[in-house]
Coordinates of C-alpha atoms in Angstrom, one line a residue:
Chain A
M1 CA 11.1 -25.7 8.3
N2 CA 11.6 -21.9 8.3
G3 CA 10.7 -21.7 11.9
V4 CA 13.5 -24.0 12.8
R5 CA 16.0 -22.0 10.6
F6 CA 15.0 -18.9 12.3
F7 CA 15.4 -20.4 15.7
L8 CA 18.9 -21.5 14.9
A9 CA 19.9 -18.3 13.4
H10 CA 18.9 -16.4 16.3
L11 CA 19.6 -18.4 19.3
T12 CA 23.0 -19.7 18.2
R13 CA 25.8 -17.3 18.4
R14 CA 28.5 -19.7 17.4
Q15 CA 29.9 -18.7 14.2
D16 CA 30.2 -22.1 12.6
I17 CA 26.6 -23.1 13.2
L18 CA 25.5 -19.6 12.3
Q19 CA 27.0 -20.0 8.9
I20 CA 25.6 -23.3 8.2
T21 CA 22.2 -22.1 9.2
L22 CA 22.6 -18.9 7.1
R23 CA 23.5 -20.7 4.0
F24 CA 20.0 -21.9 4.0
T25 CA 18.2 -18.7 4.9
N26 CA 19.1 -16.3 2.2
T27 CA 17.1 -13.0 2.0
L28 CA 17.0 -10.7 -0.9
V29 CA 16.2 -6.9 -0.2
L30 CA 15.2 -4.8 -3.1
A31 CA 17.0 -1.5 -2.8
E32 CA 14.8 1.6 -3.6
H33 CA 16.6 4.6 -4.9
T34 CA 15.9 7.6 -7.2
G35 CA 18.9 7.0 -9.5
D36 CA 21.3 9.1 -7.4
K37 CA 20.0 8.6 -3.9
L38 CA 19.2 5.6 -1.8
N39 CA 15.7 5.8 -0.4
P40 CA 16.0 5.6 3.5
I41 CA 13.1 3.0 3.6
T42 CA 15.7 0.5 2.2
L43 CA 17.7 0.8 5.4
N44 CA 14.5 -0.1 7.4
A45 CA 13.9 -3.0 5.2
V46 CA 17.5 -4.2 5.6
N47 CA 17.2 -4.1 9.3
A48 CA 14.0 -5.9 9.5
A49 CA 15.4 -8.5 7.0
S50 CA 18.5 -9.0 9.1
R51 CA 16.4 -10.9 11.6
L52 CA 15.6 -13.4 8.8
G53 CA 18.9 -14.5 7.4
E54 CA 21.8 -13.5 5.4
I55 CA 21.2 -10.3 3.3
S56 CA 21.7 -9.7 -0.3
V57 CA 20.6 -6.6 -1.9
L58 CA 19.4 -5.9 -5.5
V59 CA 20.2 -2.5 -6.9
A60 CA 18.5 -2.1 -10.3
G61 CA 18.6 0.8 -12.6
T62 CA 21.2 2.5 -14.8
N63 CA 24.5 4.0 -13.7
I64 CA 24.0 2.8 -10.2
T65 CA 27.5 2.0 -9.0
N66 CA 27.4 4.7 -6.4
I67 CA 24.3 3.4 -5.0
A68 CA 25.6 -0.1 -4.9
E69 CA 28.7 1.0 -3.2
Q70 CA 26.7 2.9 -0.6
V71 CA 24.5 -0.3 0.0
A72 CA 27.5 -2.4 0.3
K73 CA 28.6 -0.4 3.3
V74 CA 25.3 -0.9 5.1
E75 CA 25.6 -3.0 8.2
Q76 CA 24.7 -6.7 7.7
V77 CA 24.7 -6.6 3.8
K78 CA 26.7 -9.5 2.6
R79 CA 26.1 -9.2 -1.1
V80 CA 25.0 -6.6 -3.5
F81 CA 23.7 -7.5 -7.0
I82 CA 23.8 -4.8 -9.7
A83 CA 21.3 -4.9 -12.5
D84 CA 22.2 -2.2 -14.9
H85 CA 20.1 -2.0 -18.0
E86 CA 18.3 0.7 -20.0
K87 CA 14.9 -1.0 -19.4
L88 CA 15.4 -0.5 -15.7
K89 CA 16.2 3.2 -15.9
H90 CA 12.8 4.3 -14.6
R91 CA 12.3 1.3 -12.3
L92 CA 9.0 0.4 -13.7
P93 CA 7.6 -2.6 -11.8
E94 CA 7.2 -4.9 -14.9
Y95 CA 11.0 -4.8 -15.6
I96 CA 12.2 -4.7 -11.9
A97 CA 9.9 -7.7 -11.3
K98 CA 11.6 -9.6 -14.3
T99 CA 14.9 -8.8 -12.9
V100 CA 14.0 -10.1 -9.4
E101 CA 12.3 -13.2 -11.1
T102 CA 15.6 -14.1 -12.9
L103 CA 17.7 -13.6 -9.7
Q104 CA 15.1 -15.5 -7.7
K105 CA 15.2 -18.5 -10.1
Q106 CA 18.9 -18.8 -9.9
Y107 CA 19.5 -18.1 -6.2
K108 CA 16.3 -19.4 -4.7
F109 CA 16.1 -17.0 -1.8
D110 CA 13.9 -17.9 1.1
Y111 CA 12.8 -14.3 1.4
V112 CA 12.4 -11.6 -1.0
V113 CA 11.6 -8.3 0.8
A114 CA 11.2 -4.5 0.4
G115 CA 10.0 -1.6 2.1
A116 CA 6.1 -0.9 1.9
S117 CA 6.5 2.0 -0.2
T118 CA 4.9 2.5 -3.7
F119 CA 7.9 0.8 -5.3
G120 CA 7.8 -2.1 -3.0
R121 CA 4.1 -2.6 -3.1
D122 CA 4.2 -2.4 -6.8
V123 CA 7.0 -4.9 -7.5
L124 CA 6.8 -7.6 -4.9
P125 CA 3.3 -9.1 -5.6
R126 CA 4.1 -9.2 -9.3
V127 CA 7.1 -11.4 -8.7
A128 CA 5.4 -13.5 -6.0
A129 CA 2.7 -14.5 -8.5
Q130 CA 5.4 -16.1 -10.6
F131 CA 6.1 -18.4 -7.8
D132 CA 2.6 -19.2 -6.7
S133 CA 3.3 -17.3 -3.4
A134 CA 1.0 -15.2 -1.4
P135 CA 2.8 -12.1 -0.3
V136 CA 2.6 -10.7 3.2
T137 CA 2.6 -7.0 3.0
D138 CA 3.0 -4.0 5.3
I139 CA 4.5 -6.0 8.2
V140 CA 5.0 -4.2 11.5
A141 CA 6.4 -6.9 13.6
I142 CA 8.3 -10.1 12.9
H143 CA 7.7 -13.1 15.4
S144 CA 9.5 -15.9 13.7
G145 CA 10.6 -16.9 10.2
D146 CA 7.1 -17.4 9.0
T147 CA 4.9 -15.4 11.5
F148 CA 4.3 -11.7 11.3
T149 CA 1.9 -9.0 12.5
R150 CA 0.3 -6.6 10.0
P151 CA -2.3 -3.9 10.5
T152 CA -5.8 -4.2 8.9
Y153 CA -8.9 -2.0 8.9
A154 CA -6.9 1.2 8.8
G155 CA -4.8 0.1 11.8
N156 CA -7.8 -0.6 13.9
A157 CA -6.9 -4.3 14.1
L158 CA -3.6 -6.1 14.3
C159 CA -3.5 -9.5 12.4
K160 CA -0.9 -12.0 13.4
V161 CA -0.4 -14.3 10.4
K162 CA 1.5 -17.4 9.7
T163 CA 2.5 -17.9 6.0
S164 CA 3.1 -21.2 4.3
A165 CA 4.0 -19.6 0.9
P166 CA 6.6 -21.6 -0.9
M167 CA 8.7 -18.6 -1.1
K168 CA 8.2 -15.6 1.2
F169 CA 7.5 -12.2 -0.3
L170 CA 7.3 -9.6 2.3
T171 CA 7.1 -5.8 2.6
F172 CA 8.0 -4.0 5.9
R173 CA 6.5 -0.8 7.0
G174 CA 9.3 1.5 7.3
T175 CA 8.2 3.3 10.4
A176 CA 8.0 0.0 12.4
F177 CA 11.6 -1.0 12.0
K178 CA 14.8 1.1 12.8
P179 CA 17.1 1.8 9.9
A180 CA 20.3 -0.3 9.5
K181 CA 23.4 1.6 10.1
E182 CA 24.9 3.0 6.9
S183 CA 28.4 1.9 7.8
G184 CA 30.2 -1.2 9.2
G185 CA 29.0 -3.5 6.3
N186 CA 31.4 -5.0 3.7
G187 CA 29.1 -6.5 1.1
K188 CA 30.6 -8.0 -2.1
I189 CA 29.3 -6.3 -5.2
E190 CA 28.6 -8.4 -8.2
K191 CA 26.6 -8.3 -11.4
A192 CA 23.1 -9.7 -11.4
P193 CA 22.5 -12.5 -13.9
D194 CA 21.5 -11.2 -17.4
T195 CA 17.7 -10.7 -17.8
D196 CA 15.9 -10.6 -21.1
F197 CA 13.1 -8.0 -21.4
P198 CA 10.9 -9.0 -24.3
F199 CA 7.9 -7.3 -22.6
D200 CA 7.1 -4.0 -24.0
G201 CA 3.6 -3.4 -22.6
V202 CA 4.6 -0.3 -20.7
E203 CA 6.8 2.8 -21.4
F204 CA 7.9 5.5 -19.0
L205 CA 6.9 9.0 -20.3
S206 CA 7.6 11.5 -17.5
Q207 CA 7.6 12.2 -13.8
E208 CA 6.8 15.2 -11.6
L209 CA 8.5 15.0 -8.2
P210 CA 8.1 18.4 -6.6
K211 CA 11.1 19.4 -4.4
S212 CA 10.3 21.4 -1.3
G213 CA 13.6 21.8 0.5
R214 CA 11.7 20.6 3.6
P215 CA 12.3 17.2 5.1
D216 CA 10.8 14.1 3.6
L217 CA 7.5 13.3 5.3
Q218 CA 8.5 9.7 6.0
N219 CA 11.8 10.5 7.6
A220 CA 10.9 13.9 9.4
K221 CA 11.3 14.2 13.1
V222 CA 8.6 16.8 13.3
I223 CA 5.5 17.0 11.1
V224 CA 3.0 19.8 10.8
S225 CA -0.2 18.7 9.1
G226 CA -3.2 20.7 8.1
G227 CA -6.7 19.6 7.5
R228 CA -10.0 21.2 6.1
G229 CA -10.0 23.5 9.1
V230 CA -7.2 25.4 7.5
G231 CA -9.8 26.8 5.1
S232 CA -7.9 27.4 1.8
A233 CA -4.8 26.8 -0.1
D234 CA -3.9 30.3 0.7
H235 CA -4.3 29.9 4.4
F236 CA -2.1 26.8 4.2
K237 CA 0.9 29.0 4.3
I238 CA 0.7 29.4 8.0
I239 CA 1.2 25.5 8.1
Y240 CA 4.3 25.9 6.0
E241 CA 5.5 28.8 8.2
L242 CA 5.0 26.7 11.4
A243 CA 6.8 23.8 9.6
D244 CA 9.8 26.1 8.7
K245 CA 10.0 27.3 12.2
L246 CA 10.3 23.7 13.5
K247 CA 12.4 22.3 10.5
A248 CA 9.4 20.0 10.0
A249 CA 7.8 18.3 7.0
V250 CA 4.3 19.3 5.9
G251 CA 1.5 16.9 5.9
A252 CA -2.2 17.0 5.3
S253 CA -5.4 15.2 5.8
R254 CA -7.4 13.7 2.9
A255 CA -10.0 16.4 3.4
A256 CA -7.3 19.1 2.8
V257 CA -6.1 17.3 -0.3
D258 CA -9.6 16.7 -1.8
A259 CA -10.2 20.3 -1.0
G260 CA -7.3 21.3 -3.3
Y261 CA -5.3 23.0 -0.5
V262 CA -2.2 20.9 -1.1
S263 CA -1.2 18.1 -3.5
N264 CA -1.7 14.5 -2.9
E265 CA 1.7 13.4 -2.0
L266 CA 1.4 15.3 1.3
Q267 CA -1.6 13.0 2.4
V268 CA -1.1 11.3 5.6
G269 CA -3.3 8.3 6.6
Q270 CA -4.5 4.9 5.6
T271 CA -4.3 5.6 2.0
G272 CA -1.5 8.1 2.0
K273 CA 1.7 7.9 4.0
V274 CA 2.0 6.3 7.4
V275 CA 4.3 8.4 9.5
A276 CA 5.7 8.0 13.0
P277 CA 7.8 11.3 13.9
E278 CA 8.8 12.4 17.3
L279 CA 6.3 15.2 17.2
Y280 CA 3.1 15.4 15.0
I281 CA 1.1 18.6 15.0
A282 CA -2.3 18.3 13.6
V283 CA -3.9 21.7 12.8
G284 CA -7.5 21.9 11.8
I285 CA -7.8 18.1 11.4
S286 CA -10.8 16.4 13.0
G287 CA -9.2 13.0 13.1
A288 CA -11.1 10.5 11.0
I289 CA -10.0 6.9 11.5
Q290 CA -8.3 6.9 8.2
H291 CA -6.0 9.8 9.3
I292 CA -5.5 8.4 12.7
A293 CA -4.2 5.2 11.1
G294 CA -1.3 7.1 9.6
I295 CA -0.1 9.0 12.6
K296 CA -0.9 6.9 15.7
D297 CA 2.7 5.6 16.1
S298 CA 4.0 9.2 16.5
K299 CA 5.7 9.9 19.9
I300 CA 3.8 13.0 20.6
I301 CA 0.7 14.2 19.0
V302 CA -0.4 17.9 19.3
A303 CA -3.8 18.8 18.0
I304 CA -5.1 22.3 17.5
N305 CA -8.8 22.6 16.7
K306 CA -11.7 24.7 17.6
D307 CA -14.1 21.8 18.1
P308 CA -13.5 20.2 21.5
D309 CA -15.3 17.0 20.5
A310 CA -13.1 16.4 17.3
P311 CA -11.9 12.7 17.6
I312 CA -8.3 13.9 17.2
F313 CA -8.3 15.1 20.8
E314 CA -9.1 11.5 22.0
I315 CA -5.6 10.4 20.9
A316 CA -3.7 13.8 21.3
D317 CA -1.0 14.1 24.0
I318 CA -1.6 17.8 24.0
G319 CA -4.8 19.4 22.9
L320 CA -5.5 23.1 22.4
K321 CA -9.0 24.2 21.7
A322 CA -8.5 27.3 19.7
D323 CA -9.1 29.1 16.4
L324 CA -6.1 27.9 14.3
H325 CA -5.9 31.2 12.5
K326 CA -5.0 32.8 15.7
A327 CA -3.3 30.1 17.5
V328 CA -0.8 29.1 14.7
P329 CA 0.6 32.6 14.2
E330 CA 1.0 33.0 18.0
L331 CA 2.7 29.7 18.2
I332 CA 5.1 30.7 15.3
K333 CA 5.9 33.9 17.2
A334 CA 6.5 32.0 20.5
L335 CA 8.8 29.4 19.2
Chain B
M1 CA -13.3 -2.7 -25.8
R2 CA -14.4 -4.5 -22.8
A3 CA -13.7 -3.6 -19.2
L4 CA -13.8 -6.0 -16.2
V5 CA -14.1 -4.4 -12.8
A6 CA -13.5 -6.3 -9.6
V7 CA -15.5 -5.1 -6.6
K8 CA -15.3 -6.2 -3.0
R9 CA -18.1 -6.0 -0.3
V10 CA -16.3 -4.6 2.8
I11 CA -17.4 -3.1 6.2
D12 CA -18.4 0.3 5.5
Y13 CA -15.4 2.8 5.7
A14 CA -17.3 4.9 8.4
I15 CA -17.8 2.1 10.8
K16 CA -15.5 1.9 13.9
I17 CA -14.7 -1.9 13.7
R18 CA -14.6 -4.1 16.9
V19 CA -12.5 -7.0 17.3
K20 CA -14.1 -10.4 18.4
P21 CA -13.3 -11.3 22.1
D22 CA -12.0 -14.6 20.9
K23 CA -9.5 -12.9 18.7
T24 CA -10.5 -14.8 15.4
G25 CA -11.4 -11.7 13.6
V26 CA -13.6 -8.6 13.7
I27 CA -17.4 -8.5 14.3
K28 CA -19.2 -8.4 10.9
E29 CA -22.6 -9.5 11.8
N30 CA -25.2 -6.7 11.8
V31 CA -22.5 -4.2 10.6
Q32 CA -23.2 -1.8 7.7
H33 CA -21.3 -3.1 4.6
S34 CA -20.7 -1.4 1.3
M35 CA -18.5 -1.5 -1.9
N36 CA -14.9 -1.0 -1.1
P37 CA -14.4 2.9 -1.8
F38 CA -11.5 2.2 -4.2
D39 CA -13.6 -0.3 -6.2
E40 CA -16.3 2.4 -6.5
I41 CA -13.7 4.7 -8.2
A42 CA -12.5 1.8 -10.4
L43 CA -16.0 1.2 -11.5
E44 CA -16.7 4.9 -12.1
E45 CA -13.8 5.1 -14.3
A46 CA -14.9 2.1 -16.4
V47 CA -18.4 3.6 -16.6
R48 CA -16.9 7.0 -17.8
L49 CA -14.8 5.3 -20.5
K50 CA -18.2 3.6 -21.6
E51 CA -19.8 7.1 -21.7
K52 CA -16.9 8.3 -23.9
Q53 CA -17.6 5.3 -26.0
I54 CA -14.2 4.0 -25.6
V55 CA -15.5 0.9 -23.7
K56 CA -18.4 -1.0 -25.1
E57 CA -19.3 -3.2 -22.1
V58 CA -18.5 -3.0 -18.4
V59 CA -18.6 -6.3 -16.5
A60 CA -18.5 -6.3 -12.7
V61 CA -17.2 -9.3 -10.7
S62 CA -17.2 -10.1 -7.1
L63 CA -16.1 -13.1 -5.1
G64 CA -17.8 -13.5 -1.8
T65 CA -20.9 -14.8 0.1
S66 CA -24.4 -14.3 -1.2
K67 CA -24.4 -10.8 0.2
S68 CA -21.8 -9.8 -2.4
Q69 CA -24.8 -9.7 -4.8
E70 CA -25.9 -6.5 -3.2
T71 CA -22.5 -4.9 -4.1
L72 CA -22.9 -6.1 -7.6
R73 CA -26.4 -4.7 -7.9
T74 CA -24.9 -1.4 -6.8
A75 CA -22.3 -1.7 -9.6
L76 CA -25.0 -2.4 -12.0
A77 CA -27.0 0.6 -10.8
K78 CA -23.9 2.7 -11.3
G79 CA -23.6 1.7 -15.0
A80 CA -22.1 -1.8 -15.2
D81 CA -23.8 -3.8 -18.0
R82 CA -23.7 -7.2 -16.3
A83 CA -22.3 -9.0 -13.4
I84 CA -20.6 -12.2 -12.4
H85 CA -21.0 -13.3 -8.8
V86 CA -18.5 -16.1 -7.7
E87 CA -20.3 -17.4 -4.7
V88 CA -18.7 -18.9 -1.6
E89 CA -19.9 -19.9 1.8
E90 CA -19.1 -17.7 4.8
A91 CA -16.5 -20.0 6.2
I92 CA -14.6 -20.1 2.9
A93 CA -15.1 -16.3 2.4
E94 CA -13.0 -15.8 5.6
R95 CA -10.0 -17.6 4.2
I96 CA -9.8 -15.9 0.8
E97 CA -6.5 -14.2 0.1
P98 CA -5.5 -11.8 -2.7
L99 CA -3.7 -14.5 -4.6
L100 CA -6.8 -16.6 -4.8
V101 CA -8.8 -13.5 -6.0
A102 CA -6.1 -12.9 -8.6
K103 CA -6.2 -16.5 -10.0
M104 CA -10.0 -16.3 -10.2
L105 CA -9.8 -13.1 -12.1
R106 CA -7.2 -14.5 -14.5
K107 CA -9.7 -17.4 -15.3
I108 CA -12.5 -14.9 -15.8
A109 CA -10.2 -12.9 -18.0
E110 CA -9.6 -15.9 -20.1
V111 CA -13.4 -16.4 -20.6
E112 CA -14.4 -12.7 -20.9
K113 CA -11.3 -11.4 -22.7
P114 CA -11.4 -7.9 -21.3
D115 CA -9.1 -5.2 -22.7
L116 CA -8.9 -3.5 -19.2
I117 CA -9.2 -4.9 -15.9
F118 CA -10.1 -2.2 -13.1
L119 CA -9.5 -2.8 -9.4
G120 CA -9.2 -0.6 -6.4
K121 CA -5.7 0.0 -5.1
Q122 CA -6.4 -1.8 -1.9
A123 CA -9.4 -3.1 0.0
I124 CA -10.0 -1.1 3.3
D125 CA -10.6 -4.3 5.3
D126 CA -7.5 -6.4 4.7
D127 CA -5.4 -3.5 3.5
Y128 CA -3.4 -5.9 1.4
G129 CA -3.0 -3.9 -1.6
Q130 CA -1.8 -6.8 -3.8
T131 CA -4.6 -8.2 -6.0
G132 CA -4.0 -6.0 -8.9
Q133 CA -0.2 -6.6 -9.0
L134 CA -0.7 -10.4 -8.6
L135 CA -3.2 -10.5 -11.4
A136 CA -1.0 -8.5 -13.7
G137 CA 1.8 -10.9 -12.9
L138 CA -0.2 -13.9 -13.6
L139 CA -1.5 -12.6 -16.9
N140 CA 1.9 -11.0 -17.8
W141 CA -0.1 -7.8 -18.6
P142 CA 1.2 -4.3 -17.8
Q143 CA 0.1 -2.9 -14.5
A144 CA -0.8 0.7 -14.0
M145 CA -1.3 1.0 -10.2
Y146 CA -2.5 4.0 -8.2
A147 CA -3.9 5.6 -11.3
S148 CA -5.0 9.2 -11.0
V149 CA -5.6 10.1 -14.7
I150 CA -6.4 7.6 -17.6
E151 CA -6.6 8.7 -21.1
Q152 CA -6.9 6.8 -24.3
E153 CA -4.1 7.5 -26.7
S154 CA -4.8 5.1 -29.5
D155 CA -6.8 1.9 -30.2
K156 CA -4.1 -0.1 -28.3
T157 CA -2.6 2.4 -25.8
F158 CA -3.6 4.6 -22.7
I159 CA -1.6 7.2 -20.9
V160 CA -1.9 6.7 -17.2
T161 CA -0.8 9.1 -14.5
R162 CA 0.2 7.3 -11.3
E163 CA 0.4 8.6 -7.8
V164 CA 3.8 7.5 -6.6
D165 CA 5.9 8.4 -3.4
G166 CA 7.0 12.0 -3.8
G167 CA 4.8 12.9 -6.7
R168 CA 3.4 11.4 -9.8
E169 CA 4.6 9.6 -13.0
S170 CA 3.1 9.2 -16.4
I171 CA 3.4 5.9 -18.4
R172 CA 2.1 4.5 -21.6
I173 CA 0.5 1.1 -21.4
K174 CA -0.7 -1.3 -24.1
I175 CA -3.9 -3.1 -23.7
P176 CA -4.8 -5.5 -22.4
A177 CA -3.7 -4.1 -19.1
V178 CA -4.5 -4.1 -15.4
I179 CA -5.3 -0.7 -13.7
S180 CA -5.7 0.1 -10.0
A181 CA -7.5 3.2 -8.9
D182 CA -6.1 5.8 -6.6
L183 CA -8.5 8.0 -4.6
R184 CA -7.6 10.9 -7.0
L185 CA -8.9 9.2 -10.1
N186 CA -12.4 10.4 -9.9
E187 CA -15.6 11.3 -7.9
P188 CA -17.9 8.2 -8.0
R189 CA -21.5 8.9 -8.8
Y190 CA -24.5 7.9 -6.7
A191 CA -26.8 5.4 -8.1
T192 CA -30.2 7.1 -8.8
L193 CA -33.4 5.3 -7.9
P194 CA -34.5 4.7 -11.5
N195 CA -31.0 3.1 -12.1
I196 CA -31.3 1.0 -9.0
M197 CA -34.8 -0.2 -10.5
K198 CA -33.3 -0.9 -13.7
A199 CA -30.2 -2.7 -12.2
K200 CA -32.6 -5.3 -11.0
N201 CA -33.2 -6.5 -14.6
K202 CA -29.6 -6.5 -15.6
P203 CA -28.0 -9.9 -16.0
L204 CA -26.1 -11.3 -12.9
V205 CA -24.7 -14.8 -13.3
K206 CA -23.8 -17.0 -10.4
K207 CA -20.6 -19.0 -10.5
K208 CA -18.7 -21.2 -8.2
L209 CA -14.9 -21.3 -7.8
S210 CA -15.0 -24.8 -9.2
D211 CA -16.5 -23.5 -12.4
Y212 CA -13.2 -21.9 -12.9
G213 CA -11.3 -25.0 -11.7
I214 CA -10.0 -23.1 -8.6
E215 CA -9.8 -24.8 -5.2
L216 CA -9.4 -22.9 -2.0
A217 CA -5.7 -22.6 -1.1
Q218 CA -4.7 -20.5 1.9
Q219 CA -1.1 -19.7 2.3
T220 CA -1.6 -16.9 4.9
L221 CA -3.2 -18.3 8.0
I222 CA -4.7 -15.8 10.5
L223 CA -3.5 -16.8 13.9
E224 CA -4.9 -13.9 15.9
V225 CA -6.6 -10.5 15.5
T226 CA -6.1 -8.1 18.3
E227 CA -7.0 -4.5 19.2
P228 CA -4.0 -2.1 18.6
P229 CA -2.6 -0.6 21.8
V230 CA -4.8 2.3 22.6
R231 CA -3.4 5.9 22.7
K232 CA -4.9 7.8 25.6
S233 CA -5.6 11.6 25.4
G234 CA -3.3 13.8 27.3
G235 CA -5.9 16.4 27.9
F236 CA -6.1 20.1 27.0
V237 CA -3.8 23.0 27.6
E238 CA -5.3 26.4 28.1
D239 CA -3.4 28.5 25.6
V240 CA -0.5 28.8 23.3
P241 CA 2.1 29.8 25.9
S242 CA 1.1 26.6 28.0
L243 CA 1.4 24.5 24.9
V244 CA 4.8 25.9 24.2
M245 CA 5.9 25.3 27.9
K246 CA 4.7 21.7 27.6
L247 CA 6.5 21.0 24.5
K248 CA 9.6 22.5 25.9
E249 CA 9.2 20.3 29.0
M250 CA 9.0 17.2 26.8
G251 CA 12.1 18.3 25.0
V252 CA 10.6 18.3 21.4
V253 CA 11.2 22.0 20.6

């Protein structure tokens, strides 16, 4: 049935039929935001979801009118639900999931989707469980209304799946879909149905979100990453210097994180962030499969390593066999 | 307090996997398997809580073919007290999805009445990253996913630090709760030879899905498994000036 809906929605450009079709394919996108800023992955999710049907977006939190207004202007967005409640302030998955569940029971969306970020991965399966639906997570390609491709084995295999879940709960990998335009939309803003929050099993205490002033890893056009080869936390400053020169974000391999050179949120790879910048510069990174999984959709990969047999060179567009402690300062000077 | 730990047998993380020529999956025969690395971390945390005398008993659970018993023996050697193996045939194992695992774990939780259920944050084969959240949803328990620090606060509460995008956050959860382990949580121990020997005598019960009243239901059908497009090496440049020149030619700097 969903396949048919998808077919109609996409092969028919006649407005009347389109509307009849879309009435049956409603998609809810969960907006991700920090309280005062919309997380860009929401735009990637909206764009991916626009291929599945008419888009509604849920903005949940406290004092979120600004975010809702921003979302309403996003191209393709038809409706924005605001769920403003003290319990949603810190966007804990238990409470967000309950809000989504209430909304879903009332509106029976065909799809409930989000970006494949911590937020989306946390919330979506919890809701899906309430509807006896198996989610499809980390989608990188949409083939039809029920058929998707997702990477498995750290990106070493691509798996095409067809879901027969009664309701479709999906997360989209941000780097695999272009962001929706932030203007051109004219979504109607309305209040989400009231939700009861009797659950009190969890309580937010604090958060620590270091601000670097550098671009965010997942949206950066250029990323400079360091690995164990950098040698120490102190030596990592040449990575920051090179990044500053290129207005780049800083990343790291798991080895560098484990060695304590940088903190965890900079980790790029299967279990860290998946990135796809225009230029990825891997410095002192050998290129374990788990790291490669997170970078292989980058446009250009540059590797600087003194070991010519390092696996990173097998996928790098430009390789430089050199001591990074000499090459990186030289590179900073030359740029 | 009782801890339940879900462990999965997967192809070893260091193996370069190969896709089957008929595109039905990846080659698993004669390939080194081991415990999913995140599950090792989850198990280690449960065992450490036992060593701190916060947890009295650690029960390891695995759903899979007869070979999953090896994984459970490893769990016992690393400090689990007993194990439950829910055995399925190979053909069925291929069709198991996170929702089914979550449903089974819910049933086991109803019998075993754990206070904490530990899982890895994702299995490195399917890379789904769903089971913990699905289970917490089914049980309506709090979920502390991507945990990097777990501290008992009182008889009924734990403070958990979670690795989230952009940093970390700290939450208070009431037991019973579901916790998934991030890489940062701990450094799992190796099983020593004496402990491996002792593990052979620890109880391991065999169950079937039907013992828990669960039937195989597969909502996500795998149509095709393929190799991702291969990135080719562009070769080496001599020195830094030629690197800069090439980057300029490409228009990226």
